[in-house]
CSV table of C-alpha atoms and ligand atoms in Angstrom, one decimal:
chain,number,residue,atom,x,y,z
A,1,MET,CA,194.0,161.5,113.4
A,2,SER,CA,194.8,158.4,115.5
A,3,ASP,CA,198.0,158.4,117.7
A,4,MET,CA,199.3,155.5,115.9
A,5,ASN,CA,198.9,157.1,112.5
A,6,SER,CA,200.7,160.3,113.7
A,7,ALA,CA,203.5,158.1,115.1
A,8,MET,CA,203.9,156.3,111.8
A,9,ILE,CA,203.9,159.6,109.8
A,10,ASP,CA,206.6,160.9,112.0
A,11,LYS,CA,208.6,157.7,111.9
A,12,TYR,CA,208.5,157.1,108.1
A,13,ARG,CA,208.1,160.7,106.8
A,14,ASN,CA,208.4,160.7,103.0
A,15,ASP,CA,209.2,157.0,102.8
A,16,PHE,CA,205.9,155.1,102.4
A,17,LEU,CA,207.5,152.1,100.8
A,18,LYS,CA,209.7,151.6,103.9
A,19,GLU,CA,206.6,151.9,106.1
A,20,VAL,CA,204.8,149.3,104.0
A,21,GLU,CA,207.8,147.0,104.1
A,22,ALA,CA,208.0,147.2,107.9
A,23,ASN,CA,204.3,147.0,108.8
A,24,VAL,CA,202.3,145.3,106.1
A,25,GLU,CA,202.2,141.5,105.6
A,26,GLU,CA,204.6,140.6,102.8
A,27,GLY,CA,205.1,144.3,102.2
A,28,GLU,CA,208.8,143.8,101.5
A,29,TRP,CA,207.7,142.3,98.2
A,30,VAL,CA,206.3,145.5,96.8
A,31,LYS,CA,209.7,146.6,95.5
A,32,MET,CA,209.9,143.5,93.3
A,33,CYS,CA,206.9,144.6,91.2
A,34,MET,CA,208.0,145.4,87.7
A,35,GLN,CA,204.7,147.1,86.7
A,36,CYS,CA,203.9,144.6,83.9
A,37,GLY,CA,200.2,144.9,84.7
A,38,VAL,CA,199.5,141.1,84.5
A,39,CYS,CA,197.9,141.1,88.0
A,40,SER,CA,195.5,144.0,87.1
A,41,GLY,CA,194.7,142.3,83.8
A,42,SER,CA,194.0,139.0,85.5
A,43,CYS,CA,192.0,140.3,88.4
A,44,PRO,CA,188.3,139.5,87.7
A,45,LEU,CA,187.2,142.6,89.7
A,46,GLY,CA,190.1,145.0,89.4
A,47,LYS,CA,188.6,147.0,86.5
A,48,HIS,CA,185.8,148.0,88.8
A,49,TRP,CA,188.1,149.3,91.5
A,50,SER,CA,189.6,152.7,91.9
A,51,HIS,CA,193.1,151.1,92.0
A,52,PRO,CA,193.9,147.6,90.8
A,53,PRO,CA,196.9,145.9,92.4
A,54,GLN,CA,199.6,147.1,89.9
A,55,GLU,CA,198.4,150.6,90.4
A,56,ILE,CA,198.4,150.3,94.2
A,57,PHE,CA,202.1,149.1,94.1
A,58,MET,CA,203.1,152.0,91.9
A,59,MET,CA,201.3,154.4,94.3
A,60,ILE,CA,203.2,153.0,97.3
A,61,ARG,CA,206.5,153.6,95.6
A,62,ALA,CA,205.4,157.1,94.6
A,63,GLY,CA,204.6,157.8,98.3
A,64,GLN,CA,200.9,158.3,97.9
A,65,ARG,CA,200.1,157.2,101.4
A,66,ASP,CA,196.7,158.8,102.0
A,67,GLU,CA,195.4,157.6,98.6
A,68,VAL,CA,196.5,154.1,99.2
A,69,LEU,CA,195.5,153.6,102.8
A,70,GLY,CA,192.2,155.4,102.3
A,71,SER,CA,191.3,153.4,99.2
A,72,ASP,CA,188.5,150.8,99.3
A,73,SER,CA,190.2,148.7,96.5
A,74,MET,CA,192.1,146.4,98.9
A,75,TRP,CA,188.8,145.6,100.6
A,76,MET,CA,187.3,144.3,97.4
A,77,CYS,CA,189.9,141.5,96.9
A,78,THR,CA,188.2,138.1,97.0
A,79,SER,CA,191.4,136.1,97.5
A,80,CYS,CA,190.9,134.3,94.2
A,81,TYR,CA,194.7,134.1,93.7
A,82,ASN,CA,194.5,134.7,89.9
A,83,CYS,CA,197.1,137.4,90.3
A,84,ILE,CA,199.5,135.4,92.3
A,85,VAL,CA,199.7,132.4,89.9
A,86,ARG,CA,200.3,134.7,87.0
A,87,CYS,CA,202.8,137.3,88.4
A,88,PRO,CA,206.1,136.8,86.7
A,89,ARG,CA,207.9,138.0,89.9
A,90,GLU,CA,205.9,135.7,92.2
A,91,VAL,CA,204.8,138.7,94.3
A,92,PRO,CA,202.3,137.6,97.0
A,93,ILE,CA,199.7,140.1,95.8
A,94,THR,CA,196.7,138.8,97.6
A,95,HIS,CA,198.5,138.9,101.0
A,96,ILE,CA,199.7,142.4,100.4
A,97,MET,CA,196.2,143.6,99.5
A,98,HIS,CA,194.8,142.1,102.7
A,99,GLY,CA,197.8,143.3,104.7
A,100,LEU,CA,197.3,146.9,103.4
A,101,ALA,CA,193.6,146.8,104.3
A,102,HIS,CA,194.4,145.5,107.8
A,103,TYR,CA,197.1,148.1,108.3
A,104,ALA,CA,194.8,151.0,107.1
A,105,LYS,CA,192.1,149.8,109.6
A,106,ARG,CA,194.5,149.8,112.5
A,107,LEU,CA,195.6,153.3,111.7
A,108,GLY,CA,192.0,154.4,111.4
A,109,LEU,CA,192.4,155.3,107.8
A,110,SER,CA,190.2,152.7,106.1
A,111,PRO,CA,187.0,154.0,104.3
A,112,LYS,CA,184.1,154.3,106.7
A,113,GLY,CA,181.0,152.2,105.9
A,114,GLN,CA,182.8,150.1,103.3
A,115,PRO,CA,180.6,146.9,103.1
A,116,THR,CA,183.3,144.3,103.0
A,117,GLN,CA,185.0,145.9,106.0
A,118,GLN,CA,181.7,146.0,107.9
A,119,PHE,CA,181.2,142.3,107.2
A,120,SER,CA,184.8,141.4,108.2
A,121,GLN,CA,184.2,143.1,111.5
A,122,MET,CA,180.8,141.3,112.0
A,123,PHE,CA,182.5,137.9,111.2
A,124,TRP,CA,185.3,138.7,113.7
A,125,ASP,CA,182.9,139.8,116.5
A,126,ASN,CA,180.7,136.7,115.9
A,127,MET,CA,183.7,134.3,116.0
A,128,MET,CA,185.2,135.9,119.1
A,129,LYS,CA,182.2,135.2,121.2
A,130,LYS,CA,182.5,131.4,121.2
A,131,GLY,CA,185.5,130.7,119.1
A,132,ARG,CA,183.3,129.3,116.3
A,133,VAL,CA,181.2,131.1,113.8
A,134,ASN,CA,177.5,131.1,114.4
A,135,GLU,CA,176.3,131.2,110.8
A,136,LEU,CA,172.7,132.0,111.7
A,137,LYS,CA,173.5,135.0,113.9
A,138,LEU,CA,176.1,136.2,111.4
A,139,GLY,CA,173.5,136.1,108.6
A,140,LEU,CA,171.0,137.9,110.8
A,141,SER,CA,173.6,140.6,111.8
A,142,LEU,CA,174.2,141.2,108.1
A,143,TYR,CA,170.6,141.3,107.0
A,144,PHE,CA,169.5,143.6,109.9
A,145,LYS,CA,172.5,145.9,109.9
A,146,ASP,CA,170.4,148.7,108.4
A,147,GLY,CA,167.4,148.4,110.6
A,148,PHE,CA,164.4,146.0,111.1
A,149,GLY,CA,162.5,146.9,108.0
A,150,GLN,CA,165.4,146.4,105.7
A,151,GLY,CA,166.3,143.2,107.6
A,152,VAL,CA,162.9,141.7,106.9
A,153,LYS,CA,163.3,142.6,103.2
A,154,ASN,CA,166.8,141.1,103.0
A,155,ALA,CA,165.6,137.9,104.8
A,156,LEU,CA,162.7,137.5,102.4
A,157,ALA,CA,164.8,138.1,99.3
A,158,ASN,CA,167.4,135.5,100.4
A,159,GLN,CA,165.1,132.9,102.0
A,160,LYS,CA,165.9,130.3,99.4
A,161,LEU,CA,169.6,130.6,100.2
A,162,GLY,CA,168.9,130.2,103.9
A,163,GLN,CA,166.7,127.1,103.3
A,164,ASN,CA,169.3,125.5,101.1
A,165,MET,CA,172.0,126.1,103.7
A,166,MET,CA,169.8,124.4,106.3
A,167,LYS,CA,169.0,121.5,104.0
A,168,ALA,CA,172.8,121.1,103.4
A,169,LYS,CA,173.3,121.3,107.2
A,170,ARG,CA,175.5,124.3,106.8
A,171,MET,CA,173.2,126.3,109.1
A,172,SER,CA,170.8,125.3,111.9
A,173,PRO,CA,167.8,127.3,113.2
A,174,MET,CA,168.8,126.0,116.7
A,175,GLU,CA,171.9,128.2,116.5
A,176,ILE,CA,169.6,131.0,117.7
A,177,LEU,CA,169.8,129.4,121.1
A,178,GLY,CA,173.6,129.9,121.3
A,179,GLY,CA,175.2,127.5,118.8
A,180,HIS,CA,178.4,125.5,119.0
A,181,SER,CA,181.3,126.7,121.0
A,182,LEU,CA,184.9,125.9,121.8
A,183,LYS,CA,185.5,124.0,125.1
A,184,ASP,CA,187.7,126.7,126.5
A,185,VAL,CA,186.3,130.0,125.1
A,186,GLY,CA,188.0,132.1,127.9
A,187,GLY,CA,191.4,130.6,127.1
A,188,PHE,CA,190.9,131.2,123.4
A,189,GLN,CA,189.9,134.8,124.0
A,190,LYS,CA,192.9,135.4,126.3
A,191,MET,CA,195.2,133.8,123.6
A,192,ILE,CA,193.9,136.2,120.9
A,193,GLN,CA,194.1,139.2,123.3
A,194,LYS,CA,197.7,138.4,124.0
A,195,ALA,CA,198.5,138.0,120.3
A,196,GLN,CA,196.9,141.4,119.7
A,197,GLU,CA,198.9,143.0,122.5
A,198,LEU,CA,202.2,141.6,121.1
A,199,GLU,CA,201.3,142.8,117.6
A,200,GLU,CA,200.4,146.3,118.9
A,201,ALA,CA,203.7,146.4,120.7
A,202,ARG,CA,205.6,145.3,117.6
A,203,LEU,CA,203.9,147.9,115.5
A,204,LYS,CA,204.7,150.7,118.1
A,205,ASN,CA,208.3,149.6,118.4
A,206,GLY,CA,208.7,149.1,114.7
A,207,LYS,CA,210.1,145.6,115.1
B,301,SF4,S1,201.9,140.9,87.9
B,301,SF4,FE1,203.5,141.1,89.5
B,301,SF4,S2,205.2,142.2,88.5
B,301,SF4,FE2,203.4,142.5,87.2
B,301,SF4,S3,202.4,144.4,88.0
B,301,SF4,FE3,201.5,142.7,89.1
B,301,SF4,S4,202.7,142.5,91.0
B,301,SF4,FE4,203.9,143.7,89.5
B,302,SF4,S1,193.4,137.7,94.6
B,302,SF4,FE1,192.4,139.7,94.8
B,302,SF4,S2,193.7,141.1,93.7
B,302,SF4,FE2,194.3,139.0,93.1
B,302,SF4,S3,193.1,138.6,91.2
B,302,SF4,FE3,191.9,137.9,92.9
B,302,SF4,S4,190.5,139.6,93.6
B,302,SF4,FE4,192.2,140.4,92.3
């Protein structure tokens, strides 16, 4: 168990709602949910998840910490915003879903090997190198994540998509040489590192 997870269990023992309110983006809205189920009914993907949004909010209030933070449901949210526009209480559901996923990852509780989470990490690592996303290298990282043989199969299966992206100038084969970059990459990386340190300190101090 990570140190931060142990600290949070000690700090918020038996009050998961309070923990969510203090540490998850827009978490203070969870108590406004009236369990009408409109969000779950409106979510195009929710029926395929273990726990659609309305159920997640009910579980938070019921103190089901391990089940919520270990769930892969939040990682499946595509940010389509269907739920938000229909919620009669105007709960920022999408933000809470992503906030929960982020919080679970920081505590080391998110499900291992979950594909969306893997892709999010790849995207972040790619973007952090030069402050801009290198689409070609991101695509290659994704295709080849399970080894060379599978990578070739993935690339062949999706070659039409790649060609269309190049035709539309959304991706360039020249990006293999390095790709575009921010002028001050070092400054950008320092800024992000500082923001992360401040956020870590905030989480530790519970402010
Ligand atoms: S639509 Fe809003 S109020 Fe209804 S269950 Fe979903 S979050 Fe709760
Ligand atoms: S934003 Fe996420 S939770 Fe809301 S309806 Fe879309 S996929 Fe479902």
